[in-house]
PDB file of C-alpha atoms and ligand atoms in Angstrom:
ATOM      1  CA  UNK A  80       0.000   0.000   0.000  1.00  0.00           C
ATOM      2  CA  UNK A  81       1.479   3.315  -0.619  1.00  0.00           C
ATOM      3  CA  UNK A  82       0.869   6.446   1.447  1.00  0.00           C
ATOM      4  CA  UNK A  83       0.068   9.557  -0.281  1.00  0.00           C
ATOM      5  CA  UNK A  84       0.597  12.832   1.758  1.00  0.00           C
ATOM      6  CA  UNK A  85       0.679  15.341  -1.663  1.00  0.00           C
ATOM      7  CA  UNK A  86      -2.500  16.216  -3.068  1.00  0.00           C
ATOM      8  CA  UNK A  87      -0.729  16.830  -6.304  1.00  0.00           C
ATOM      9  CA  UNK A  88       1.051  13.333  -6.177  1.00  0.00           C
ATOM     10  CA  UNK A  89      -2.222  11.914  -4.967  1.00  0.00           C
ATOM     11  CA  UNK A  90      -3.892  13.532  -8.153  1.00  0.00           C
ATOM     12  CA  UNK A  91      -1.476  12.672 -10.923  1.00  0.00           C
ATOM     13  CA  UNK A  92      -1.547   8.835  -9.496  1.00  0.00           C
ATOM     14  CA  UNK A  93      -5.110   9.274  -9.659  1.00  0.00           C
ATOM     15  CA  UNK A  94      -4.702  10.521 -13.093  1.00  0.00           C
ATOM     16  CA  UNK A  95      -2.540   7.784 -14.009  1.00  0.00           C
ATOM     17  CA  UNK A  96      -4.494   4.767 -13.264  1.00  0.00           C
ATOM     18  CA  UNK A  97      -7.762   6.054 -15.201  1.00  0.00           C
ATOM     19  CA  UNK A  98      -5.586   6.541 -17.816  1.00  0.00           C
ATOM     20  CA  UNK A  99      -4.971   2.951 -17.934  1.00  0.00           C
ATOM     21  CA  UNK A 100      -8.381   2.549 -17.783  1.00  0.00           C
ATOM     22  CA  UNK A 101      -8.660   1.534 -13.831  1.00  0.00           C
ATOM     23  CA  UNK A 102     -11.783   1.491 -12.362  1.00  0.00           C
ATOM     24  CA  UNK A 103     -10.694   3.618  -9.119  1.00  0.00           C
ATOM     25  CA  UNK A 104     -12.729   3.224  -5.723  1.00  0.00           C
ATOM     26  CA  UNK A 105     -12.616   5.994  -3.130  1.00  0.00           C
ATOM     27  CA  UNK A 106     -13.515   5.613   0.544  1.00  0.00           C
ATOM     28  CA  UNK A 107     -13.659   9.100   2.211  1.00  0.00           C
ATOM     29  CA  UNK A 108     -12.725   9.017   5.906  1.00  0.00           C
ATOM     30  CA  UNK A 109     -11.666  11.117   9.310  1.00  0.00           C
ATOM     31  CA  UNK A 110      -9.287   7.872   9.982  1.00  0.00           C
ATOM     32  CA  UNK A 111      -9.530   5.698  13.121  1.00  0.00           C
ATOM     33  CA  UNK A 112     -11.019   3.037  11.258  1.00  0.00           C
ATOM     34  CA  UNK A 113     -14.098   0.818  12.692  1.00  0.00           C
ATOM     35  CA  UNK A 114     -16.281  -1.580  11.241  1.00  0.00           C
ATOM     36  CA  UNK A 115     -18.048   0.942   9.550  1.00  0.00           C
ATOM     37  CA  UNK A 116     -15.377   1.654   7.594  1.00  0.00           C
ATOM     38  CA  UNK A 117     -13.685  -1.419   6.950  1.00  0.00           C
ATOM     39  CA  UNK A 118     -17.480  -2.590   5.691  1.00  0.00           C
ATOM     40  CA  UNK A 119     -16.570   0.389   2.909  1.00  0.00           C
ATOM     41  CA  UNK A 120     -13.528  -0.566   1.727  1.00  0.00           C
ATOM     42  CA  UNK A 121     -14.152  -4.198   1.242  1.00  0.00           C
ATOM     43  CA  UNK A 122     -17.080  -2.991  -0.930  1.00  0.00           C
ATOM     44  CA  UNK A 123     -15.085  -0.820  -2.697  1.00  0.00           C
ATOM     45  CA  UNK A 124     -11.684  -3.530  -2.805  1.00  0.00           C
ATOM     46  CA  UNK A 125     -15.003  -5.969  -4.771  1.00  0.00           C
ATOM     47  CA  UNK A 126     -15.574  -3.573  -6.980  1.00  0.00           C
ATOM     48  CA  UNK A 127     -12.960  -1.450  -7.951  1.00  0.00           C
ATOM     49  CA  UNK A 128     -10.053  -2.200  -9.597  1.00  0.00           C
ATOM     50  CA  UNK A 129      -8.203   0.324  -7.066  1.00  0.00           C
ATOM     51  CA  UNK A 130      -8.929   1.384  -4.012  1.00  0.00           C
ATOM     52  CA  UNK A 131      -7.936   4.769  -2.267  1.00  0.00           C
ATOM     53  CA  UNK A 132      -9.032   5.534   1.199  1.00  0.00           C
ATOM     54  CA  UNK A 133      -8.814   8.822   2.473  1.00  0.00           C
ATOM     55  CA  UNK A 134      -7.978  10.001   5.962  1.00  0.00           C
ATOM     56  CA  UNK A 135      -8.473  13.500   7.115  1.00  0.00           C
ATOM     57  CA  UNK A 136      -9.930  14.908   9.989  1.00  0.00           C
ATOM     58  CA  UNK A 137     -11.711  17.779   8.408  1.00  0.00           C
ATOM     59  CA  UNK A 138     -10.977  21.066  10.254  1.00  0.00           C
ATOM     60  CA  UNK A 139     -14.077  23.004   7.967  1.00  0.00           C
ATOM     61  CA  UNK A 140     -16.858  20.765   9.235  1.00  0.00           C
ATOM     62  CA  UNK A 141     -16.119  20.987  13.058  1.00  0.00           C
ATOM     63  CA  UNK A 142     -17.795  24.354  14.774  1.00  0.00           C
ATOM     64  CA  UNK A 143     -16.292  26.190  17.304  1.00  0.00           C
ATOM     65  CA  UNK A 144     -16.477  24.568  20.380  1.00  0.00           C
ATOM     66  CA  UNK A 145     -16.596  20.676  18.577  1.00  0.00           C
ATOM     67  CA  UNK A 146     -14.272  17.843  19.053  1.00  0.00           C
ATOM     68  CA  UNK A 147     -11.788  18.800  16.175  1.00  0.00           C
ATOM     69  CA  UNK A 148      -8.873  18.338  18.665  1.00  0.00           C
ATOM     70  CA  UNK A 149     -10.008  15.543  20.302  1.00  0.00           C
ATOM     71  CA  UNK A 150     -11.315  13.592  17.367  1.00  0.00           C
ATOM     72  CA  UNK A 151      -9.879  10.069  17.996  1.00  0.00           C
ATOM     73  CA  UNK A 152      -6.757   9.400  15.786  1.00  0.00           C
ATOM     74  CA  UNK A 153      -4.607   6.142  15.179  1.00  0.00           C
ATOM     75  CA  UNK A 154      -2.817   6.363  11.614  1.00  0.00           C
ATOM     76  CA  UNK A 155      -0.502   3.042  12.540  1.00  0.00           C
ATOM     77  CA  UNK A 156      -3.255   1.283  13.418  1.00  0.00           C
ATOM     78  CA  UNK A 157      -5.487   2.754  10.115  1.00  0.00           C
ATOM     79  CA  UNK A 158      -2.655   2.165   7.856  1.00  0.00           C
ATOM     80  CA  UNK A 159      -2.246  -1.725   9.055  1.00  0.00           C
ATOM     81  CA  UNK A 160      -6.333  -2.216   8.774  1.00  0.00           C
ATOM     82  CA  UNK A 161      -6.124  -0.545   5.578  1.00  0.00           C
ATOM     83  CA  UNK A 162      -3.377  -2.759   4.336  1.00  0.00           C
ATOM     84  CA  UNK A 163      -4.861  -5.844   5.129  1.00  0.00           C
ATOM     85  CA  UNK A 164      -7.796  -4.820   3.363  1.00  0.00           C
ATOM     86  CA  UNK A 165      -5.793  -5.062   0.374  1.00  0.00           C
ATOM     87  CA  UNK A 166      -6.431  -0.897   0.129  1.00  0.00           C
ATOM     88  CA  UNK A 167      -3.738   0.503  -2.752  1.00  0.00           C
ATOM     89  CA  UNK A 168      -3.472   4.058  -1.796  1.00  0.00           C
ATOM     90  CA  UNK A 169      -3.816   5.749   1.607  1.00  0.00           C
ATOM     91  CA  UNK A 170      -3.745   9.476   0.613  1.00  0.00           C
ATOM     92  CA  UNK A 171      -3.645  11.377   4.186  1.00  0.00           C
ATOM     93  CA  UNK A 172      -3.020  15.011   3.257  1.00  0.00           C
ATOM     94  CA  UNK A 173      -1.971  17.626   5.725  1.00  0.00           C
ATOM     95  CA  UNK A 174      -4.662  20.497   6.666  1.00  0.00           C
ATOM     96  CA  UNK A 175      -2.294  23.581   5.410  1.00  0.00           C
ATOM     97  CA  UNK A 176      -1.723  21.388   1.848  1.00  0.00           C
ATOM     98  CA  UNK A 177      -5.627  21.221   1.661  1.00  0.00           C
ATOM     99  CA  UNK A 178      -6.712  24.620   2.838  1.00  0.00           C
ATOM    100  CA  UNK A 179      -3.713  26.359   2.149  1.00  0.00           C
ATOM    101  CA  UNK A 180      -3.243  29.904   2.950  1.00  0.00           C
ATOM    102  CA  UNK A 181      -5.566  32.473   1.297  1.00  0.00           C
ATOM    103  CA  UNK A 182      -8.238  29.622   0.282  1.00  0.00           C
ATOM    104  CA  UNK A 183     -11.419  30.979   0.031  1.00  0.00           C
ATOM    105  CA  UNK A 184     -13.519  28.188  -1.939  1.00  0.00           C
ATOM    106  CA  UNK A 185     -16.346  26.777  -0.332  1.00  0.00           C
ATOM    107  CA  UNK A 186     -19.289  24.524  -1.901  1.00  0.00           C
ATOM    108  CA  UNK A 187     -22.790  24.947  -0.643  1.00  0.00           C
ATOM    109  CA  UNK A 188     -25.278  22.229  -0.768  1.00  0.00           C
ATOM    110  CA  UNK A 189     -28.674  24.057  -0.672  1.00  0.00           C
ATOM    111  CA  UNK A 190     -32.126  23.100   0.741  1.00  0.00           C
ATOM    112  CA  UNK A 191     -31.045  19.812   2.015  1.00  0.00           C
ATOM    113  CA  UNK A 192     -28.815  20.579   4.497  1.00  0.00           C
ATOM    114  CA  UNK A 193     -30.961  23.447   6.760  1.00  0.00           C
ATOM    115  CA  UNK A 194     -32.851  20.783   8.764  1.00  0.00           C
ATOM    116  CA  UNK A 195     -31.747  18.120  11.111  1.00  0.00           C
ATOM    117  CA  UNK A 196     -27.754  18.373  11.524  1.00  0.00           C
ATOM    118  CA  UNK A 197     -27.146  21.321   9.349  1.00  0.00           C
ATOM    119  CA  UNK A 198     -29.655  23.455  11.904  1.00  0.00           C
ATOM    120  CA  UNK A 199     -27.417  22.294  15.076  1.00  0.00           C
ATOM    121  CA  UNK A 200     -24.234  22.152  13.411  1.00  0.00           C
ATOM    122  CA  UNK A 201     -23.870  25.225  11.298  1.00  0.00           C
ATOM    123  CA  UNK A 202     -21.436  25.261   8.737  1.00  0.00           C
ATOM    124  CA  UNK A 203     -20.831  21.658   8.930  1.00  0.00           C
ATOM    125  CA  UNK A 204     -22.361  20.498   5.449  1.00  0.00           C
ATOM    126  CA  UNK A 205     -20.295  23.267   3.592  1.00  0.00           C
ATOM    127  CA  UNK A 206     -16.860  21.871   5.218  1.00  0.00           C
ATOM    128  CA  UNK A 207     -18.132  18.459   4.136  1.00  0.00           C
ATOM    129  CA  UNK A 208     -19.439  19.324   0.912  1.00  0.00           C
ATOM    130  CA  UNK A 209     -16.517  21.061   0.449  1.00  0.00           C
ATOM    131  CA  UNK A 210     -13.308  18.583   1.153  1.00  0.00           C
ATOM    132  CA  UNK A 211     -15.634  15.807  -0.537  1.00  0.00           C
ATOM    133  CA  UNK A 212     -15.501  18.039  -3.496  1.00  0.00           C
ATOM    134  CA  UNK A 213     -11.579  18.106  -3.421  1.00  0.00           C
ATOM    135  CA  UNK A 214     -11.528  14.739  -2.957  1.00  0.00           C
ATOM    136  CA  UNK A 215     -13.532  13.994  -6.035  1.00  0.00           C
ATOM    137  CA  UNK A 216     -11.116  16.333  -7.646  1.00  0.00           C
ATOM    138  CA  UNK A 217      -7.996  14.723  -6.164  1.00  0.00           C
ATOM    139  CA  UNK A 218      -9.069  10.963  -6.425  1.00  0.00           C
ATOM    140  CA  UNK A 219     -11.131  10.600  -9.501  1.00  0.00           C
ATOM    141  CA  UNK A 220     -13.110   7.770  -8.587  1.00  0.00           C
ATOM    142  CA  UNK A 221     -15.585   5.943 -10.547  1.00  0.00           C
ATOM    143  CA  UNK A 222     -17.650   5.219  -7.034  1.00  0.00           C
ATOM    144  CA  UNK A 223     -17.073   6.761  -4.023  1.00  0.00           C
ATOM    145  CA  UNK A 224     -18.534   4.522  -0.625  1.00  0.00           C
ATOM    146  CA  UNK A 225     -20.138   6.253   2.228  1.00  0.00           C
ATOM    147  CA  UNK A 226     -21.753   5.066   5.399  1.00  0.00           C
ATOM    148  CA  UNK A 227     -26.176   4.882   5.686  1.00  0.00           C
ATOM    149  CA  UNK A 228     -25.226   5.940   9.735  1.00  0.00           C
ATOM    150  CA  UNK A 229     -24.589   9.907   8.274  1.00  0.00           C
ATOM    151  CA  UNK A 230     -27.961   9.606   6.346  1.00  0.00           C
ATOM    152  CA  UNK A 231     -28.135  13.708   6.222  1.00  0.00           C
ATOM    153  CA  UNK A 232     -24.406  13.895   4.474  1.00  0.00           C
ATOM    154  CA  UNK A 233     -24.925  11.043   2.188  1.00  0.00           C
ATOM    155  CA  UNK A 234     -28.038  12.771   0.634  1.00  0.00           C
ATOM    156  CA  UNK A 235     -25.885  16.238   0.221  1.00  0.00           C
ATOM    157  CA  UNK A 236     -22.910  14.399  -1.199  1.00  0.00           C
ATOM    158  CA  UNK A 237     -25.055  12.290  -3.643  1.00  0.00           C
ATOM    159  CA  UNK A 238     -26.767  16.389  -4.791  1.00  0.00           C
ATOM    160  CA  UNK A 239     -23.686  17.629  -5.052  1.00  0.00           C
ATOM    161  CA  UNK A 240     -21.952  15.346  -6.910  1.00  0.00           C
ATOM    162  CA  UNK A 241     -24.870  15.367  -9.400  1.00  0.00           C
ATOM    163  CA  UNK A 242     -24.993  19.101  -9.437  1.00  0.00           C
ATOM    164  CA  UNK A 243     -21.085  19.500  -9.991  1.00  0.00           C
ATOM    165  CA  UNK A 244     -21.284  16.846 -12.391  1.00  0.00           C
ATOM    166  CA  UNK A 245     -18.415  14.784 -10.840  1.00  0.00           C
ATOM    167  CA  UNK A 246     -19.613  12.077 -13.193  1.00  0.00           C
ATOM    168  CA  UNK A 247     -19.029   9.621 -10.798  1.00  0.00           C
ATOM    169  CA  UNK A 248     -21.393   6.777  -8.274  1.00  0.00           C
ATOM    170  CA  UNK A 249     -22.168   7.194  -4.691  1.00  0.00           C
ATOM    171  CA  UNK A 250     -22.821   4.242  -3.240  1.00  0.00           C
ATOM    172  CA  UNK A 251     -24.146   4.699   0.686  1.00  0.00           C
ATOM    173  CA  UNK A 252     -23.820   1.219   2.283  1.00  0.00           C
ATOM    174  CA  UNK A 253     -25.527   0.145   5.280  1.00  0.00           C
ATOM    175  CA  UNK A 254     -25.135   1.132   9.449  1.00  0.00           C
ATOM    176  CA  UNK A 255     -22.874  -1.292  10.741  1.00  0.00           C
ATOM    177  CA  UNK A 256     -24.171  -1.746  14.547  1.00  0.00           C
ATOM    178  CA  UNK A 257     -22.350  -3.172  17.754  1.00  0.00           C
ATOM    179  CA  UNK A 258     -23.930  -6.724  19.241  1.00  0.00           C
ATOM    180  CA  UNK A 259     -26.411  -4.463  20.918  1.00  0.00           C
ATOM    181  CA  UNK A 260     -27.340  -2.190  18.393  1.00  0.00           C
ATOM    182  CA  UNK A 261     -25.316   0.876  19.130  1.00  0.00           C
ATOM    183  CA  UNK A 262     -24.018   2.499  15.177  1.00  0.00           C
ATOM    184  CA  UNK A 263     -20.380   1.896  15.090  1.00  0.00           C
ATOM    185  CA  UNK A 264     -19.072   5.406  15.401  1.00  0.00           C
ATOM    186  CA  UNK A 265     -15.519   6.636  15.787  1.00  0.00           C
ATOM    187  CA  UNK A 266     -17.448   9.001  18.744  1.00  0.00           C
ATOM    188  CA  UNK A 267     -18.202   6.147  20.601  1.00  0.00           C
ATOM    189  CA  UNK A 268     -14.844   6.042  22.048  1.00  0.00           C
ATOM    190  CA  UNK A 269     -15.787   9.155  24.077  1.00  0.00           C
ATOM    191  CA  UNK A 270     -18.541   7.621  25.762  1.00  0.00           C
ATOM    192  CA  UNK A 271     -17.585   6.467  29.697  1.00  0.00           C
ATOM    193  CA  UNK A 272     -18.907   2.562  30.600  1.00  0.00           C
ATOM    194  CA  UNK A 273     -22.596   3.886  31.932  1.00  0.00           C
ATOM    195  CA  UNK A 274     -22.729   6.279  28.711  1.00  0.00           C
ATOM    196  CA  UNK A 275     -21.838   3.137  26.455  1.00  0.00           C
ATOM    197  CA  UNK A 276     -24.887   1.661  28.150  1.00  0.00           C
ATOM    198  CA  UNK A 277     -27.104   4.604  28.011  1.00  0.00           C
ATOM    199  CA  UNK A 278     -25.962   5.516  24.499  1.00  0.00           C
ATOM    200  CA  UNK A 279     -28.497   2.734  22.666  1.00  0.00           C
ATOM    201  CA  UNK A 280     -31.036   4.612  23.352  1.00  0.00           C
ATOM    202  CA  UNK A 281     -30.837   6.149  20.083  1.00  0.00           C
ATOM    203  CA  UNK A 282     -31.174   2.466  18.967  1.00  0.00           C
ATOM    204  CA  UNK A 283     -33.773   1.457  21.236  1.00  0.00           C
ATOM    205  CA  UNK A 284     -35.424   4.848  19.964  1.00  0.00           C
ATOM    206  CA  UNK A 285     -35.385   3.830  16.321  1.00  0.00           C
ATOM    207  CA  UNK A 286     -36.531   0.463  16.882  1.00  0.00           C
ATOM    208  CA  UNK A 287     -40.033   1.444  18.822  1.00  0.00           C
ATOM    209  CA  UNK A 288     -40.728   3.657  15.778  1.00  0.00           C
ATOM    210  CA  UNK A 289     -39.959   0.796  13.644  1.00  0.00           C
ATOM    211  CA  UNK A 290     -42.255  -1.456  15.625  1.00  0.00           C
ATOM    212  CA  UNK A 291     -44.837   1.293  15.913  1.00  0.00           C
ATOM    213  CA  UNK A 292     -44.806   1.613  12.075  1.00  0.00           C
ATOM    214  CA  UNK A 293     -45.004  -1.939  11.103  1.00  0.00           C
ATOM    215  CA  UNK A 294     -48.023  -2.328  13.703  1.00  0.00           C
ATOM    216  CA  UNK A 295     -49.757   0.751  11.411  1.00  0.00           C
ATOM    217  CA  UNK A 296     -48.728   3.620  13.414  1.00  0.00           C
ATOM    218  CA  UNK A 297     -48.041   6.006  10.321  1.00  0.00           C
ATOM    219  CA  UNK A 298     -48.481   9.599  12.307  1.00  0.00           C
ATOM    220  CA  UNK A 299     -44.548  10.797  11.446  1.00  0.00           C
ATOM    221  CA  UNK A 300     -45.419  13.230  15.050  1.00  0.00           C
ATOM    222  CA  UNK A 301     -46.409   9.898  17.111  1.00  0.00           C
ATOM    223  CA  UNK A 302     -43.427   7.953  15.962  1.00  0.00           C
ATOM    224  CA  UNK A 303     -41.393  11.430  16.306  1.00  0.00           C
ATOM    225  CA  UNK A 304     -42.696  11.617  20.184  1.00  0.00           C
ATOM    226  CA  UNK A 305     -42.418   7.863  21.217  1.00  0.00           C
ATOM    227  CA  UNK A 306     -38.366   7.758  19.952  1.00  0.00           C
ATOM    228  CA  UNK A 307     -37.884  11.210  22.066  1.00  0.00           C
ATOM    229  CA  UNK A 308     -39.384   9.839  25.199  1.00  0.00           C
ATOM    230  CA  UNK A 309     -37.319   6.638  25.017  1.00  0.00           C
ATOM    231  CA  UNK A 310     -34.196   9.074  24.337  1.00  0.00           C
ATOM    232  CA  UNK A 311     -35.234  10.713  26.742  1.00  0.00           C
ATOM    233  CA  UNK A 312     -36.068   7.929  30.024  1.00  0.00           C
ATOM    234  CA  UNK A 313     -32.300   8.341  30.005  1.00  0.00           C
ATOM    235  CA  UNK A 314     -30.316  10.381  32.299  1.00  0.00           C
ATOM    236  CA  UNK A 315     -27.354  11.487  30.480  1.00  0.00           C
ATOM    237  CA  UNK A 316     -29.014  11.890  27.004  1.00  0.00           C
ATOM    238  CA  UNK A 317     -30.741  15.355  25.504  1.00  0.00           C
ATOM    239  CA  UNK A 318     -32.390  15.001  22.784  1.00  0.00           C
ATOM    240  CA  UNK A 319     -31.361  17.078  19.546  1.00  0.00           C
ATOM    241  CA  UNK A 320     -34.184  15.756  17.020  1.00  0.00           C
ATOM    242  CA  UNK A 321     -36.119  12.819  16.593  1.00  0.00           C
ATOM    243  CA  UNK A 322     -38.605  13.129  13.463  1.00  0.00           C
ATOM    244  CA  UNK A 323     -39.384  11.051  10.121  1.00  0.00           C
ATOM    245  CA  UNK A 324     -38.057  12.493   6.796  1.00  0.00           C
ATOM    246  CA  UNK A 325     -38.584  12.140   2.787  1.00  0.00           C
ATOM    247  CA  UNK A 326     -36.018   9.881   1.951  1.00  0.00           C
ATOM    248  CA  UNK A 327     -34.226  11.849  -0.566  1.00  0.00           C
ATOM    249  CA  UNK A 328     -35.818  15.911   0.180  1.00  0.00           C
ATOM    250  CA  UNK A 329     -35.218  15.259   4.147  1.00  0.00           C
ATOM    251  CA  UNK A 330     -38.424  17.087   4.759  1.00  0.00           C
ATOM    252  CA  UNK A 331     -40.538  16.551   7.705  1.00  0.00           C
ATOM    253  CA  UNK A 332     -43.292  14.149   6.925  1.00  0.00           C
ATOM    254  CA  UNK A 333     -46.585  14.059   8.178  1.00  0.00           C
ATOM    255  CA  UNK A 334     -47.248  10.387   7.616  1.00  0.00           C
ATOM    256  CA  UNK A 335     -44.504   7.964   7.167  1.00  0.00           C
ATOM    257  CA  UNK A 336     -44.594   5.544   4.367  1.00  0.00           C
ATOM    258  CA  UNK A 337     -41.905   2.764   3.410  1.00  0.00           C
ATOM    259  CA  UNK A 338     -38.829   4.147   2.648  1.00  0.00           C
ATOM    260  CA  UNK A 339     -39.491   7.135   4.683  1.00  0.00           C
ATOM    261  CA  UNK A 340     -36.267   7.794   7.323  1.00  0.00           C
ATOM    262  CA  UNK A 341     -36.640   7.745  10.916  1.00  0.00           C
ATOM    263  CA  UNK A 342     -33.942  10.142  11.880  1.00  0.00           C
ATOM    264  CA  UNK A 343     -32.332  10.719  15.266  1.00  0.00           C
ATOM    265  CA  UNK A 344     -29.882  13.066  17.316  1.00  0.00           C
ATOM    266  CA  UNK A 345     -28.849  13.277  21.053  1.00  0.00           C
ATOM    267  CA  UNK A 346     -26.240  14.213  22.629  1.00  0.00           C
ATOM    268  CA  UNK A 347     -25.254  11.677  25.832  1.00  0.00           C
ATOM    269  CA  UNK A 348     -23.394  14.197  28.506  1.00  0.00           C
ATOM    270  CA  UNK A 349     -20.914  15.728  25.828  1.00  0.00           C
ATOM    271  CA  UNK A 350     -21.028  13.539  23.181  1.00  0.00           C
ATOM    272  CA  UNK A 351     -23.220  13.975  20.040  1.00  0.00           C
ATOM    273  CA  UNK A 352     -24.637  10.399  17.944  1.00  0.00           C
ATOM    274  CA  UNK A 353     -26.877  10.241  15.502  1.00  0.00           C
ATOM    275  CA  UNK A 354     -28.604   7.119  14.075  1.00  0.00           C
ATOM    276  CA  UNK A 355     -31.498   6.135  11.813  1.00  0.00           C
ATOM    277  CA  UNK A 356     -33.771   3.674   9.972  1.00  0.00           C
ATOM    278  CA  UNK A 357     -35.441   3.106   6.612  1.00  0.00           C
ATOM    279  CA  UNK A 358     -38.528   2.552   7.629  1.00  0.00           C
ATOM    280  CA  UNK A 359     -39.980  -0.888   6.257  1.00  0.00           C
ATOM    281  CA  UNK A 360     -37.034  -2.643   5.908  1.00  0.00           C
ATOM    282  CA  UNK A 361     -35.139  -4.862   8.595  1.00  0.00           C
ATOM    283  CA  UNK A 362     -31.512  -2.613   8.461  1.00  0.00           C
ATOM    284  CA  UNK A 363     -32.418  -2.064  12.434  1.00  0.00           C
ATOM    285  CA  UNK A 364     -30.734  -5.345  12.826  1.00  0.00           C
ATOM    286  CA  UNK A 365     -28.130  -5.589  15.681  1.00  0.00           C
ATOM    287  CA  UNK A 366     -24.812  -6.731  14.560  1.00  0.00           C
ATOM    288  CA  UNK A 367     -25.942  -6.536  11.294  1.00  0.00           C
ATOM    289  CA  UNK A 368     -22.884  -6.172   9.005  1.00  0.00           C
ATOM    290  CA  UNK A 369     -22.843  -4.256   5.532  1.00  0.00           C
ATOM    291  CA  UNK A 370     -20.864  -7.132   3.186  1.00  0.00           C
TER     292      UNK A 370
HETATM  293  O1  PAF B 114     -18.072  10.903   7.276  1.00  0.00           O
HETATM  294  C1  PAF B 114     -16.911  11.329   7.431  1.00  0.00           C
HETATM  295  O2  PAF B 114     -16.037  10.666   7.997  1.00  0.00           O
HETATM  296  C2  PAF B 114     -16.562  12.726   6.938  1.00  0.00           C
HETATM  297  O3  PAF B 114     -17.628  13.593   7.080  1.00  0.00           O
HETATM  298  C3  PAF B 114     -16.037  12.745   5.487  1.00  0.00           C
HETATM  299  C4  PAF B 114     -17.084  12.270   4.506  1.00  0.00           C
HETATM  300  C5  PAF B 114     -14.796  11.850   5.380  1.00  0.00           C
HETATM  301  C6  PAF B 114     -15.629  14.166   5.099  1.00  0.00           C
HETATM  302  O4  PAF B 114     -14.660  14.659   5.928  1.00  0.00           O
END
């Protein structure tokens, strides 16, 4: 596997293999792999003749006041998972080559991103639109892999990349969950032993709306009020939304259909998780793996 730290190298290599007609797979990441991730790269190791992963903790999408400088980070450990993935290129750039001085290029996803995360985390969606964006440029995939668990981001990327005309695939793979339910999360390592516990009540939340709605329940406000009270029944967790969402607008629904999104947010003490669920299918499953 070979490290690239030069987004110039990193683009000419890039360059290079589509030129010999490669099929090149690109799996964005902040690093400190988990399941989640490693679920992306084997996708993208089936069906990609190449395989770059990306690690970067993004400073643009972090507010003031987030974890940017305690984000959890392990590049050993991330470049040994990644090579025994059978990953060809780790390109890790450093901040100042990304944003180097005097950059003032930003890319707005509209519309989709007010609601939900984008309304607590301000900003957030235009750091991630934006580094995605160079990393389309950089990389050149033909598919680029990204996790269901950031439902909100997945939907902006897959706009953006259609409105830029990157000319490439997203490809948003399932949540990969813990044994009892809890969305792998590089976050999770924040949480103490009682938040661990506490913390699957975003889960647990989820899966009464789930049960709700296969039982009939289709009020989206009814579903929206049972997840927040079982978010809620916990003492370190506050609640940042519950609701059910169109599927590809993320607009508020008033009743939820199949495919709709049950969407959730809470922070547990300091540390902020989200989750959610396709409603009418079974991807609530604990332990469930994505390949
Ligand atoms: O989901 C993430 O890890 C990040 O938001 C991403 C897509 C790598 C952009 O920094």
């Amino acid at each position: 596997m070979d490290i690239i730290r030069i987004p110039g190298e990193m683009r000419e290599t890039a360059e290079n293999l589509r030129r010999a007609g490669l099929r090149l797979g690109l799996v964005p990441t902040m690093g400190y792999f988990h399941e989640g991730h490693l679920s992306l790269i084997r996708r993208a190791r089936a069906e990609c003749d190449r395989v770059v992963v990306s690690v970067f903790v993004n400073p643009t999408q972090f507010g003031p006041g987030e974890d940017l400088g305690l984000y959890p980070r392990d590049f050993d450990r991330d470049c040994e998972l990644a090579a025994a993935e059978g990953v060809d290129l780790l390109f890790a750039p450093a901040a100042d080559d990304v944003y180097p001085p005097g950059y003032a290029t930003y890319v707005d996803v509209e519309r989709l991103t007010e609601g939900l995360c984008g309304a607590s985390r301000p900003g957030h969606f235009r750091g991630v639109a934006t580094v995605v964006a160079k990393l389309f440029n950089l990389c050149r995939p033909a598919v680029a892999y990204f996790g269901q668990k950031d439902y909100q981001q997945a939907q902006v990327i897959k706009r953006m990349a259609a409105d830029l005309d990157f000319g490439l695939q997203v490809e948003v793979l399932p949540i990969v969950r813990e044994p009892d339910g809890l969305a792998m999360s590089s976050r999770n390592q924040y949480l103490s032993v009682d938040e661990r516990r506490q913390a699957t009540c975003l889960y647990r939340a989820l899966g009464r709306a789930a049960e709700l709605f296969a039982s009939g329940e289709t009020g989206a406000e009814r579903l929206a009020a049972e997840m927040r009270a079982v978010v809620e029944a916990e003492p370190a967790a506050r609640l940042d939304y519950a609701a059910v969402v169109d599927a590809n607008e993320l607009t508020p629904r008033r009743r939820a259909a199949p495919g709709a999104v049950a969407v959730v947010a809470a922070f547990i003490n300091d540390t902020r998780l989200i989750d959610n669920t396709i409603l009418g299918t079974d991807d609530l499953k604990a332990g469930a793996t994505a390949c």
